[in-house]
Structures are given as C-alpha cells and as structure tokens.
Amino acid sequence: MDDGITRLEDIGPALYESAQPPLVTIYSPTHGLEARTTDRRRFEEKAARARERLAQRFERRERAGTDRLLERLAERFDELAGPSADGALAAFVSNEGAFVCNLDRHVEPIVVVGDAFLVRPLLKGLGFGSRYLLLGLSADRFALIRGSFGSLERVKLPADVPGTYSEEFPDVYDGRPGALDYPSLENHLPPYHGHKSRNDVRNEEAEKFFRSVNEAVSERLARETEVPVILVALPEHQTSFRRISTIPHLLDEGIEKDVGGLSARELLDEAKGVIERERARRADRLLAGFGDAAAHGRGVCDLSAIGLSLAERRVRALFVAEDADVPGVFDAETGEVSLIERGPHERFEGPELADQFARAALAQDAEVFELDPEKIPGGSGMAALYRY
C-alpha cells in the first residue's frame, strides 16, 4: 500500500535539496529484535514530541500531512526498523511524504522540527564509499558484490560472463572440483608434464583466468561507475591480479582473505574498515595541501567566506569538526551567515551551521568530511577547499 512512506537505500538529494516546511527529522536508536517493543515505544514518544512541536508552530492545515505520516510511521515501526543491535531508524517527514532509512551505527536520539532536514548524523554514510563494489577472487572463480555501509548484494553476472575457470577454459578442465588441480591440467596440457612444477602451472593458469576477470570487470561490469572497487583475495592473488589489473577505481588496500571463508557480516565489517581508512587518507591528502591552497585564495576557514563560496558553488571539499556546534543561519542563495548568540549553559535547539553547510556542499557534489577537531585548520571548526 502506498501511504507516502519511502525506504531510502541510497541517501541522496531528496534529503538535502529544498523541500517545503514544516520538516521533521527523527533519529531513533534501535537495539535488535529482542528490544523491539522498547524501541517502538521510544519512537512513538519521539513522534508524539514532534507533533507537539508542530502544533506549537503551525496551523492544523499547514501540518496535516506531516501529522498523518508521523502516526503512520509509529504504526509501521516494526516493519520499518532494521535488525541492527546498535543502529538507528532515521525518518524525514514532510506534508508530501516520508523517507526512512536504517543506520547500522549508533546515533544519539534526535527530534527536530524546522525548515530543513537534519542530515549531519548521516555524513559518515554519504559521499565517497557510501557505495562500493567488492571483487571476490580466487584462482578459479570470482564474484562481484555491491556494498553499502549497511548491506551487501551479490551481482548476477551476465550469461556470457563466466564466473569460474572451468567456464572460461573448458578445454583444460575435466569437470572435477578444483579447476586448477595439477593432475587435471597435466592430463590436458602435455607440454607442462615434466617441465614445470605444480606451482608454476597453477600460477600460469591462474593468470589466464585473472586476465579474463580483469577484462570482464574493467570493460563491462565496472566501466561506467565511479564507485571504488575493493579486491577480496588471498595475498598471493592480490599481488598477481594487481600486476595486470586495469579496473578503474580499484583501491590500493584490499581485503587479504578468501572471500569464501568470510560470513556476510565479516565481509561487510572488513569492507567498511577499508572504506573508512581510505576516506581518512583522502581527507589527509586534501588537508596536506590546505596551507598552500589558502595562501592562493583556494581554501578558507572563516565561516562567512565558507558561506559565500557555497552560494557560488565553488566548494570542492568541506571539512567539519565532529563536535562543531555553531548556532546560526545560512542563506544558500546569497551565502550570508548570521550567528546566533546563546548563553553559556543554554541548550540550543535551533539552526546549526555545520548541518546547513553540509547540505549545501552535498547539493553541489562536494565531498564532506567529518573529522577529529584537531585535524580542522583554523579555529572555526570548519574549513573548505575550492574547485578553482
């Protein structure tokens, strides 16, 4: 039944481009199936709190759709919430519809009613590596797997793309398990007999297979995608395959294990670790040149300057400190930044600049990095590099 609720598998423009207020954002932690009753009750409390805030700020006719969708989300919580024991259900609600997604990491509970969705808790799941491919490779078979920060999905290979050595080289395979078994090859390849070791034969035949895999992946399966590719293979196969690989966006770091010996959970955890380390390296490389960029007018730490550069769509990368909390308003059209004063012990629940800057940066395809505060140059908790 279409009740206006959409599951988001890929977090994208629907959350950070313009939408008509009122907009409600809820992040509600989940603790697995055994705690579903408690998690549901807590989500219902957050939805009720959101409706109370809506009633304080908007007339009934201005919030009717949002109220209805919040009620429906609470009713469907068991169906919508994921199984993660340390995750969260994120809901983004307007009068026109609701988007939900399951996070596989803990976030603090949040309820926000305002003129924009709160996307900052999603930053670690956005941008580079939010989608990737795993190339699982052994000496005689391969698999391609789509990955995100929360799930893996096996890619069905086209009928004319063989997934095993025996399909690619049927003349040297006798049908028994182990396409690169030396006696099998010995029977079919007489020139090898007595001249090469079993290891030499395996290596040469594996390289033939690796070349066919590389051609299939680089020319057909990953040619038109910008997503990074992670090689999952034993160390000796990593070395052999990388020597001949022409696959675009193949990461230098791989998972040096047999893909067949990993559970889905183990493989997902390994992949996330690779992506997170690659993100850190990308951020470090960009920040290493920040001083020179700033000296030539291509990098800034001043909040007003960042706002202006975002409005001009000049930002290549935005860096935000993990604990940055700067109350303020940013006009995405003019770039004007207005800070909001607050008392030393006041809990502020109004607009926050880091979230507004992040939405603007994502909307112009800039990279956004949330980093340890010590890595952010300057003292504002945010910095930006320009495209030009």
Tab-separated table of C-alpha atoms in Angstrom:
chain	number	residue	atom	x	y	z
A	1	MET	CA	0.000	0.000	0.000
A	2	ASP	CA	1.323	3.437	-0.982
A	3	ASP	CA	0.952	5.523	2.172
A	4	GLY	CA	3.599	8.105	1.340
A	5	ILE	CA	6.466	6.322	3.135
A	6	THR	CA	9.577	5.580	1.050
A	7	ARG	CA	12.546	3.492	2.107
A	8	LEU	CA	15.856	5.045	1.152
A	9	GLU	CA	18.535	2.599	0.083
A	10	ASP	CA	20.784	5.369	-1.199
A	11	ILE	CA	20.825	8.611	0.774
A	12	GLY	CA	20.746	11.420	-1.728
A	13	PRO	CA	19.307	14.727	-2.929
A	14	ALA	CA	15.818	14.085	-1.529
A	15	LEU	CA	17.224	14.853	1.916
A	16	TYR	CA	19.397	17.882	1.292
A	17	GLU	CA	17.732	19.743	-1.532
A	18	SER	CA	14.890	22.173	-0.971
A	19	ALA	CA	11.563	20.966	0.449
A	20	GLN	CA	8.504	22.780	1.727
A	21	PRO	CA	8.342	23.173	5.539
A	22	PRO	CA	7.363	22.028	8.047
A	23	LEU	CA	10.009	19.309	8.025
A	24	VAL	CA	10.541	16.765	10.804
A	25	THR	CA	13.712	14.761	11.387
A	26	ILE	CA	13.811	11.840	13.839
A	27	TYR	CA	16.787	9.649	14.691
A	28	SER	CA	15.698	6.814	16.970
A	29	PRO	CA	18.252	4.207	18.165
A	30	THR	CA	17.450	0.519	17.670
A	31	HIS	CA	18.721	-2.429	19.690
A	32	GLY	CA	17.751	-5.509	17.716
A	33	LEU	CA	14.659	-7.695	17.561
A	34	GLU	CA	14.692	-8.581	21.261
A	35	ALA	CA	14.302	-4.903	22.202
A	36	ARG	CA	11.741	-4.097	19.510
A	37	THR	CA	8.917	-3.304	21.953
A	38	THR	CA	11.043	-0.781	23.855
A	39	ASP	CA	12.410	0.730	20.643
A	40	ARG	CA	8.890	1.100	19.258
A	41	ARG	CA	7.688	2.873	22.393
A	42	ARG	CA	10.616	5.289	22.252
A	43	PHE	CA	9.975	6.046	18.601
A	44	GLU	CA	6.293	6.673	19.378
A	45	GLU	CA	7.367	9.136	22.081
A	46	LYS	CA	9.602	10.984	19.605
A	47	ALA	CA	6.823	11.108	17.010
A	48	ALA	CA	4.431	12.493	19.660
A	49	ARG	CA	7.013	15.108	20.681
A	50	ALA	CA	7.386	16.145	17.041
A	51	ARG	CA	3.631	16.542	16.688
A	52	GLU	CA	3.525	18.708	19.818
A	53	ARG	CA	6.208	21.000	18.376
A	54	LEU	CA	4.380	21.148	15.053
A	55	ALA	CA	1.183	22.177	16.841
A	56	GLN	CA	3.040	24.986	18.618
A	57	ARG	CA	4.394	26.470	15.383
A	58	PHE	CA	1.945	25.654	12.589
A	59	GLU	CA	-1.772	25.749	11.931
A	60	ARG	CA	-3.533	22.406	11.522
A	61	ARG	CA	-3.919	22.844	7.753
A	62	GLU	CA	-0.169	23.552	7.464
A	63	ARG	CA	0.841	20.318	9.174
A	64	ALA	CA	-1.963	17.855	8.394
A	65	GLY	CA	0.101	15.624	6.084
A	66	THR	CA	3.095	15.599	8.417
A	67	ASP	CA	0.920	14.652	11.401
A	68	ARG	CA	-0.640	11.781	9.466
A	69	LEU	CA	2.703	10.424	8.324
A	70	LEU	CA	4.184	10.571	11.831
A	71	GLU	CA	1.270	8.466	13.075
A	72	ARG	CA	1.746	6.004	10.217
A	73	LEU	CA	5.480	5.706	10.883
A	74	ALA	CA	4.787	4.800	14.510
A	75	GLU	CA	2.244	2.179	13.401
A	76	ARG	CA	4.702	0.618	10.948
A	77	PHE	CA	7.777	0.807	13.187
A	78	ASP	CA	8.201	-2.980	13.492
A	79	GLU	CA	8.203	-3.303	9.720
A	80	LEU	CA	10.453	-0.326	9.039
A	81	ALA	CA	13.119	-0.725	11.732
A	82	GLY	CA	16.191	-2.786	10.891
A	83	PRO	CA	17.607	-5.713	12.887
A	84	SER	CA	20.825	-3.970	13.993
A	85	ALA	CA	21.508	-4.212	17.727
A	86	ASP	CA	23.437	-0.941	17.590
A	87	GLY	CA	21.760	1.091	14.876
A	88	ALA	CA	19.014	3.614	14.340
A	89	LEU	CA	15.903	4.331	12.316
A	90	ALA	CA	16.085	7.736	10.640
A	91	ALA	CA	12.834	9.355	9.476
A	92	PHE	CA	12.459	12.524	7.390
A	93	VAL	CA	8.862	13.729	7.193
A	94	SER	CA	7.057	16.491	5.307
A	95	ASN	CA	3.475	17.073	4.245
A	96	GLU	CA	4.284	15.461	0.902
A	97	GLY	CA	5.854	12.239	2.143
A	98	ALA	CA	8.263	10.480	4.496
A	99	PHE	CA	11.664	8.942	3.841
A	100	VAL	CA	13.114	6.318	6.177
A	101	CYS	CA	16.483	4.607	6.292
A	102	ASN	CA	18.204	2.227	8.684
A	103	LEU	CA	21.624	3.127	10.010
A	104	ASP	CA	23.991	0.379	11.104
A	105	ARG	CA	25.703	2.546	13.705
A	106	HIS	CA	24.613	4.275	16.892
A	107	VAL	CA	23.435	7.875	16.787
A	108	GLU	CA	22.047	9.943	19.597
A	109	PRO	CA	18.235	10.270	19.691
A	110	ILE	CA	17.122	13.433	17.898
A	111	VAL	CA	13.821	15.154	17.157
A	112	VAL	CA	13.964	18.335	15.061
A	113	VAL	CA	11.128	20.382	13.582
A	114	GLY	CA	12.282	23.083	11.190
A	115	ASP	CA	12.733	24.341	7.669
A	116	ALA	CA	15.226	21.650	6.612
A	117	PHE	CA	16.045	18.034	7.366
A	118	LEU	CA	18.946	17.372	9.737
A	119	VAL	CA	21.484	15.361	7.711
A	120	ARG	CA	24.662	15.699	9.727
A	121	PRO	CA	24.305	12.347	11.557
A	122	LEU	CA	24.281	10.754	8.092
A	123	LEU	CA	27.602	12.227	6.954
A	124	LYS	CA	29.584	9.063	7.599
A	125	GLY	CA	27.225	7.237	5.252
A	126	LEU	CA	27.362	9.835	2.480
A	127	GLY	CA	29.893	10.671	-0.191
A	128	PHE	CA	32.916	8.596	-1.115
A	129	GLY	CA	32.460	4.904	-0.349
A	130	SER	CA	28.787	5.074	0.541
A	131	ARG	CA	28.508	2.655	-2.374
A	132	TYR	CA	31.318	0.316	-3.461
A	133	LEU	CA	31.997	-2.959	-5.256
A	134	LEU	CA	33.732	-5.991	-3.825
A	135	LEU	CA	35.617	-8.200	-6.278
A	136	GLY	CA	35.940	-11.600	-4.651
A	137	LEU	CA	38.664	-13.550	-6.435
A	138	SER	CA	40.312	-16.946	-6.112
A	139	ALA	CA	42.473	-18.850	-8.567
A	140	ASP	CA	39.498	-20.310	-10.393
A	141	ARG	CA	36.358	-18.277	-9.654
A	142	PHE	CA	35.205	-14.762	-8.987
A	143	ALA	CA	32.164	-12.840	-7.740
A	144	LEU	CA	31.114	-9.208	-7.792
A	145	ILE	CA	29.239	-7.790	-4.795
A	146	ARG	CA	27.577	-4.398	-4.339
A	147	GLY	CA	28.092	-2.903	-0.917
A	148	SER	CA	26.998	-0.012	1.275
A	149	PHE	CA	27.562	0.769	4.937
A	150	GLY	CA	24.665	-1.491	5.867
A	151	SER	CA	24.293	-4.255	3.312
A	152	LEU	CA	25.848	-6.469	0.644
A	153	GLU	CA	24.215	-7.775	-2.518
A	154	ARG	CA	25.643	-10.330	-4.946
A	155	VAL	CA	25.726	-9.077	-8.533
A	156	LYS	CA	24.243	-11.519	-11.010
A	157	LEU	CA	26.758	-11.855	-13.804
A	158	PRO	CA	25.568	-11.630	-17.412
A	159	ALA	CA	25.105	-15.014	-19.054
A	160	ASP	CA	28.153	-14.516	-21.267
A	161	VAL	CA	30.471	-13.587	-18.385
A	162	PRO	CA	31.893	-16.771	-16.857
A	163	GLY	CA	32.385	-16.824	-13.131
A	164	THR	CA	34.679	-19.844	-12.914
A	165	TYR	CA	37.842	-21.043	-14.579
A	166	SER	CA	36.121	-24.140	-15.934
A	167	GLU	CA	33.605	-21.989	-17.810
A	168	GLU	CA	36.305	-19.732	-19.237
A	169	PHE	CA	38.707	-22.525	-20.198
A	170	PRO	CA	36.634	-25.692	-20.624
A	171	ASP	CA	39.324	-27.493	-22.614
A	172	VAL	CA	41.663	-27.739	-19.635
A	173	TYR	CA	39.113	-28.780	-17.035
A	174	ASP	CA	37.935	-32.342	-16.526
A	175	GLY	CA	34.759	-31.499	-14.557
A	176	ARG	CA	36.058	-32.339	-11.108
A	177	PRO	CA	36.141	-29.788	-8.238
A	178	GLY	CA	39.260	-27.657	-8.317
A	179	ALA	CA	39.738	-26.235	-11.782
A	180	LEU	CA	43.432	-25.683	-11.154
A	181	ASP	CA	44.201	-29.111	-9.791
A	182	TYR	CA	47.594	-30.071	-11.198
A	183	PRO	CA	46.775	-33.666	-12.280
A	184	SER	CA	43.785	-32.380	-14.240
A	185	LEU	CA	45.901	-29.843	-16.021
A	186	GLU	CA	48.643	-32.396	-16.554
A	187	ASN	CA	46.254	-34.685	-18.421
A	188	HIS	CA	45.071	-31.924	-20.727
A	189	LEU	CA	48.280	-29.975	-21.213
A	190	PRO	CA	51.038	-32.440	-22.123
A	191	PRO	CA	53.678	-29.740	-22.699
A	192	TYR	CA	53.630	-28.986	-18.976
A	193	HIS	CA	54.383	-32.543	-17.925
A	194	GLY	CA	57.882	-32.935	-16.606
A	195	HIS	CA	58.868	-29.365	-17.386
A	196	LYS	CA	57.101	-27.180	-14.833
A	197	SER	CA	56.273	-27.515	-11.186
A	198	ARG	CA	52.751	-27.806	-9.945
A	199	ASN	CA	53.023	-24.265	-8.571
A	200	ASP	CA	54.239	-22.905	-11.928
A	201	VAL	CA	51.297	-24.481	-13.696
A	202	ARG	CA	48.825	-23.106	-11.197
A	203	ASN	CA	50.299	-19.632	-11.392
A	204	GLU	CA	50.269	-19.529	-15.199
A	205	GLU	CA	46.726	-20.837	-15.460
A	206	ALA	CA	45.538	-18.529	-12.675
A	207	GLU	CA	46.993	-15.557	-14.555
A	208	LYS	CA	44.990	-16.532	-17.644
A	209	PHE	CA	41.860	-16.515	-15.549
A	210	PHE	CA	42.781	-13.244	-13.842
A	211	ARG	CA	43.182	-11.569	-17.237
A	212	SER	CA	39.733	-12.690	-18.292
A	213	VAL	CA	38.268	-11.421	-14.999
A	214	ASN	CA	40.045	-8.095	-15.361
A	215	GLU	CA	38.702	-7.669	-18.888
A	216	ALA	CA	35.137	-8.504	-17.843
A	217	VAL	CA	35.152	-6.162	-14.843
A	218	SER	CA	37.085	-3.249	-16.337
A	219	GLU	CA	35.399	-3.274	-19.746
A	220	ARG	CA	31.855	-4.236	-18.808
A	221	LEU	CA	30.930	-4.599	-15.140
A	222	ALA	CA	32.589	-1.529	-13.603
A	223	ARG	CA	33.412	0.627	-16.612
A	224	GLU	CA	30.721	3.278	-16.177
A	225	THR	CA	30.680	3.575	-12.410
A	226	GLU	CA	32.598	5.937	-10.148
A	227	VAL	CA	32.340	3.702	-7.100
A	228	PRO	CA	35.528	2.299	-5.563
A	229	VAL	CA	36.346	-1.383	-6.060
A	230	ILE	CA	37.805	-3.469	-3.225
A	231	LEU	CA	39.709	-6.637	-4.109
A	232	VAL	CA	38.969	-9.576	-1.783
A	233	ALA	CA	41.592	-12.255	-2.311
A	234	LEU	CA	44.477	-14.072	-0.625
A	235	PRO	CA	47.740	-12.097	-0.537
A	236	GLU	CA	49.366	-14.054	-3.383
A	237	HIS	CA	46.331	-13.466	-5.603
A	238	GLN	CA	46.240	-9.781	-4.651
A	239	THR	CA	49.769	-9.376	-5.999
A	240	SER	CA	49.175	-11.333	-9.205
A	241	PHE	CA	45.889	-9.648	-10.044
A	242	ARG	CA	47.030	-6.096	-9.311
A	243	ARG	CA	50.000	-6.594	-11.623
A	244	ILE	CA	47.690	-6.947	-14.630
A	245	SER	CA	44.610	-5.012	-13.453
A	246	THR	CA	43.170	-2.089	-15.412
A	247	ILE	CA	39.991	-1.759	-13.303
A	248	PRO	CA	39.066	1.894	-12.697
A	249	HIS	CA	38.922	2.969	-9.050
A	250	LEU	CA	40.484	-0.253	-7.703
A	251	LEU	CA	41.638	0.725	-4.215
A	252	ASP	CA	45.239	0.114	-3.180
A	253	GLU	CA	44.060	-1.500	0.030
A	254	GLY	CA	42.246	-4.792	-0.323
A	255	ILE	CA	40.869	-7.488	1.940
A	256	GLU	CA	43.570	-10.153	2.054
A	257	LYS	CA	41.311	-13.098	2.827
A	258	ASP	CA	39.496	-15.820	0.925
A	259	VAL	CA	36.052	-14.403	0.184
A	260	GLY	CA	34.568	-17.886	0.515
A	261	GLY	CA	35.732	-18.120	4.110
A	262	LEU	CA	34.017	-14.929	5.293
A	263	SER	CA	30.477	-14.591	6.548
A	264	ALA	CA	28.387	-11.729	5.176
A	265	ARG	CA	28.797	-9.846	8.455
A	266	GLU	CA	32.568	-10.353	8.479
A	267	LEU	CA	32.858	-9.270	4.852
A	268	LEU	CA	30.755	-6.159	5.495
A	269	ASP	CA	32.862	-5.197	8.517
A	270	GLU	CA	36.092	-5.696	6.546
A	271	ALA	CA	34.776	-3.588	3.657
A	272	LYS	CA	33.639	-0.764	5.938
A	273	GLY	CA	37.085	-0.711	7.527
A	274	VAL	CA	38.745	-0.353	4.115
A	275	ILE	CA	36.398	2.469	3.107
A	276	GLU	CA	36.829	4.343	6.383
A	277	ARG	CA	40.623	4.167	6.141
A	278	GLU	CA	40.522	5.285	2.510
A	279	ARG	CA	38.291	8.214	3.471
A	280	ALA	CA	40.776	9.219	6.155
A	281	ARG	CA	43.629	9.041	3.640
A	282	ARG	CA	41.663	11.155	1.136
A	283	ALA	CA	40.965	13.770	3.801
A	284	ASP	CA	44.611	13.797	4.886
A	285	ARG	CA	45.798	14.257	1.293
A	286	LEU	CA	43.450	17.204	0.773
A	287	LEU	CA	44.323	18.802	4.095
A	288	ALA	CA	48.050	18.409	3.434
A	289	GLY	CA	47.686	20.992	0.674
A	290	PHE	CA	45.348	23.282	2.566
A	291	GLY	CA	48.017	25.777	3.630
A	292	ASP	CA	49.185	26.320	0.067
A	293	ALA	CA	45.578	26.490	-1.193
A	294	ALA	CA	44.670	29.080	1.449
A	295	ALA	CA	47.707	31.160	0.533
A	296	HIS	CA	46.449	31.283	-3.071
A	297	GLY	CA	42.827	32.006	-2.200
A	298	ARG	CA	41.575	28.458	-2.752
A	299	GLY	CA	40.959	27.480	0.865
A	300	VAL	CA	39.194	29.196	3.778
A	301	CYS	CA	38.356	28.663	7.453
A	302	ASP	CA	36.268	31.789	8.014
A	303	LEU	CA	32.580	30.918	8.323
A	304	SER	CA	31.375	33.891	6.290
A	305	ALA	CA	33.824	33.044	3.495
A	306	ILE	CA	32.695	29.406	3.518
A	307	GLY	CA	29.080	30.531	3.238
A	308	LEU	CA	29.831	32.754	0.259
A	309	SER	CA	31.818	30.047	-1.525
A	310	LEU	CA	28.962	27.578	-1.042
A	311	ALA	CA	26.479	30.023	-2.538
A	312	GLU	CA	28.837	30.443	-5.504
A	313	ARG	CA	29.070	26.625	-5.822
A	314	ARG	CA	32.854	26.724	-5.675
A	315	VAL	CA	33.442	24.194	-2.886
A	316	ARG	CA	35.328	21.017	-3.696
A	317	ALA	CA	35.594	19.682	-0.145
A	318	LEU	CA	34.090	20.720	3.183
A	319	PHE	CA	35.685	19.702	6.483
A	320	VAL	CA	33.591	19.734	9.654
A	321	ALA	CA	34.789	19.017	13.185
A	322	GLU	CA	32.939	16.134	14.819
A	323	ASP	CA	31.886	18.294	17.741
A	324	ALA	CA	31.259	21.525	15.788
A	325	ASP	CA	28.106	23.153	17.163
A	326	VAL	CA	27.698	26.679	15.814
A	327	PRO	CA	24.184	28.141	16.106
A	328	GLY	CA	23.449	30.244	13.079
A	329	VAL	CA	21.547	30.774	9.868
A	330	PHE	CA	22.960	30.336	6.372
A	331	ASP	CA	21.240	31.704	3.285
A	332	ALA	CA	22.127	29.310	0.468
A	333	GLU	CA	21.152	31.855	-2.180
A	334	THR	CA	23.229	34.808	-1.002
A	335	GLY	CA	25.793	32.998	1.143
A	336	GLU	CA	25.089	35.286	4.109
A	337	VAL	CA	25.911	33.781	7.513
A	338	SER	CA	24.278	35.080	10.700
A	339	LEU	CA	25.478	33.688	14.019
A	340	ILE	CA	23.088	33.264	16.930
A	341	GLU	CA	24.137	34.121	20.461
A	342	ARG	CA	23.341	31.712	23.277
A	343	GLY	CA	24.002	31.633	26.979
A	344	PRO	CA	26.963	29.638	28.339
A	345	HIS	CA	24.706	26.908	29.767
A	346	GLU	CA	21.867	27.127	27.281
A	347	ARG	CA	20.867	24.060	25.283
A	348	PHE	CA	20.310	25.332	21.773
A	349	GLU	CA	17.819	23.523	19.521
A	350	GLY	CA	17.721	25.966	16.625
A	351	PRO	CA	19.535	26.001	13.254
A	352	GLU	CA	23.145	24.852	13.252
A	353	LEU	CA	25.672	25.962	10.631
A	354	ALA	CA	27.598	22.710	10.145
A	355	ASP	CA	24.421	20.920	9.088
A	356	GLN	CA	23.391	23.751	6.741
A	357	PHE	CA	26.866	23.916	5.205
A	358	ALA	CA	26.909	20.131	4.747
A	359	ARG	CA	23.571	20.145	2.914
A	360	ALA	CA	24.742	22.921	0.592
A	361	ALA	CA	28.036	21.146	-0.112
A	362	LEU	CA	26.334	17.822	-0.873
A	363	ALA	CA	23.883	19.545	-3.201
A	364	GLN	CA	26.824	20.684	-5.357
A	365	ASP	CA	28.574	17.272	-5.306
A	366	ALA	CA	31.323	18.397	-2.952
A	367	GLU	CA	32.973	15.922	-0.614
A	368	VAL	CA	32.103	16.374	3.057
A	369	PHE	CA	34.398	15.044	5.775
A	370	GLU	CA	33.537	14.927	9.482
A	371	LEU	CA	36.869	14.739	11.280
A	372	ASP	CA	38.592	14.970	14.623
A	373	PRO	CA	38.590	18.687	15.587
A	374	GLU	CA	42.392	18.689	15.777
A	375	LYS	CA	42.589	18.000	12.034
A	376	ILE	CA	40.496	21.015	11.034
A	377	PRO	CA	42.662	24.079	10.246
A	378	GLY	CA	41.748	27.406	11.815
A	379	GLY	CA	39.602	27.843	14.871
A	380	SER	CA	36.066	27.844	13.482
A	381	GLY	CA	35.585	24.069	13.400
A	382	MET	CA	35.009	24.144	9.640
A	383	ALA	CA	37.102	24.648	6.510
A	384	ALA	CA	36.583	24.471	2.757
A	385	LEU	CA	38.702	23.882	-0.335
A	386	TYR	CA	37.655	25.435	-3.641
A	387	ARG	CA	37.365	23.747	-7.014
A	388	TYR	CA	39.286	26.627	-8.602
